[in-house]
PDB file of N, CA and C in Angstrom:
ATOM      1  N   MET A   1     -18.132  -0.477 -17.192  1.00 64.00           N
ATOM      2  CA  MET A   1     -16.860  -0.151 -17.736  1.00 64.00           C
ATOM      3  C   MET A   1     -16.760   1.531 -17.088  1.00 64.00           C
ATOM      4  N   LEU A   2     -17.526   2.332 -17.732  1.00 75.00           N
ATOM      5  CA  LEU A   2     -17.663   3.580 -17.318  1.00 75.00           C
ATOM      6  C   LEU A   2     -17.760   3.934 -15.929  1.00 75.00           C
ATOM      7  N   THR A   3     -18.670   3.197 -15.307  1.00 84.00           N
ATOM      8  CA  THR A   3     -18.792   3.490 -14.116  1.00 84.00           C
ATOM      9  C   THR A   3     -17.414   3.290 -12.985  1.00 84.00           C
ATOM     10  N   LEU A   4     -16.840   2.339 -13.522  1.00 81.00           N
ATOM     11  CA  LEU A   4     -15.530   2.059 -12.704  1.00 81.00           C
ATOM     12  C   LEU A   4     -14.576   3.184 -13.110  1.00 81.00           C
ATOM     13  N   LEU A   5     -14.435   3.661 -14.400  1.00 77.00           N
ATOM     14  CA  LEU A   5     -13.668   4.800 -14.670  1.00 77.00           C
ATOM     15  C   LEU A   5     -13.840   6.097 -13.999  1.00 77.00           C
ATOM     16  N   GLN A   6     -15.157   6.410 -14.087  1.00 82.00           N
ATOM     17  CA  GLN A   6     -15.683   7.559 -13.344  1.00 82.00           C
ATOM     18  C   GLN A   6     -15.424   7.588 -12.049  1.00 82.00           C
ATOM     19  N   ARG A   7     -15.472   6.585 -11.275  1.00 83.00           N
ATOM     20  CA  ARG A   7     -15.256   6.471  -9.840  1.00 83.00           C
ATOM     21  C   ARG A   7     -13.958   6.831  -9.575  1.00 83.00           C
ATOM     22  N   ARG A   8     -12.763   6.214 -10.319  1.00 82.00           N
ATOM     23  CA  ARG A   8     -11.521   6.623 -10.141  1.00 82.00           C
ATOM     24  C   ARG A   8     -11.253   7.887 -10.548  1.00 82.00           C
ATOM     25  N   LEU A   9     -11.723   8.449 -11.473  1.00 80.00           N
ATOM     26  CA  LEU A   9     -11.707   9.864 -11.986  1.00 80.00           C
ATOM     27  C   LEU A   9     -12.189  11.064 -10.897  1.00 80.00           C
ATOM     28  N   SER A  10     -13.483  10.564 -10.531  1.00 79.00           N
ATOM     29  CA  SER A  10     -13.931  11.388  -9.402  1.00 79.00           C
ATOM     30  C   SER A  10     -12.789  11.717  -8.181  1.00 79.00           C
ATOM     31  N   ARG A  11     -12.265  10.489  -7.979  1.00 79.00           N
ATOM     32  CA  ARG A  11     -11.382  10.796  -6.857  1.00 79.00           C
ATOM     33  C   ARG A  11     -10.063  11.339  -7.300  1.00 79.00           C
ATOM     34  N   GLU A  12      -9.519  11.073  -8.498  1.00 76.00           N
ATOM     35  CA  GLU A  12      -8.231  11.818  -9.162  1.00 76.00           C
ATOM     36  C   GLU A  12      -8.686  13.047  -9.488  1.00 76.00           C
ATOM     37  N   GLU A  13      -9.757  13.404  -9.747  1.00 73.00           N
ATOM     38  CA  GLU A  13     -10.132  14.821 -10.104  1.00 73.00           C
ATOM     39  C   GLU A  13      -9.896  15.616  -9.038  1.00 73.00           C
ATOM     40  N   LYS A  14     -10.214  15.339  -7.941  1.00 71.00           N
ATOM     41  CA  LYS A  14     -10.139  16.131  -6.674  1.00 71.00           C
ATOM     42  C   LYS A  14      -8.509  16.248  -6.231  1.00 71.00           C
ATOM     43  N   ALA A  15      -7.831  15.228  -6.556  1.00 64.00           N
ATOM     44  CA  ALA A  15      -6.233  15.572  -6.362  1.00 64.00           C
ATOM     45  C   ALA A  15      -5.643  16.116  -7.588  1.00 64.00           C
ATOM     46  N   PHE A  16      -6.304  16.201  -8.630  1.00 65.00           N
ATOM     47  CA  PHE A  16      -5.886  16.980  -9.743  1.00 65.00           C
ATOM     48  C   PHE A  16      -5.804  18.410  -9.843  1.00 65.00           C
ATOM     49  N   THR A  17      -7.297  18.766  -9.311  1.00 64.00           N
ATOM     50  CA  THR A  17      -7.173  20.144  -9.071  1.00 64.00           C
ATOM     51  C   THR A  17      -6.339  21.056  -8.278  1.00 64.00           C
TER      52      THR A  17
END
């Protein structure tokens, strides 16, 4: 569950910054 969320956050984090 966290793995999937972290993977999405990893990509969104780049676009968020």
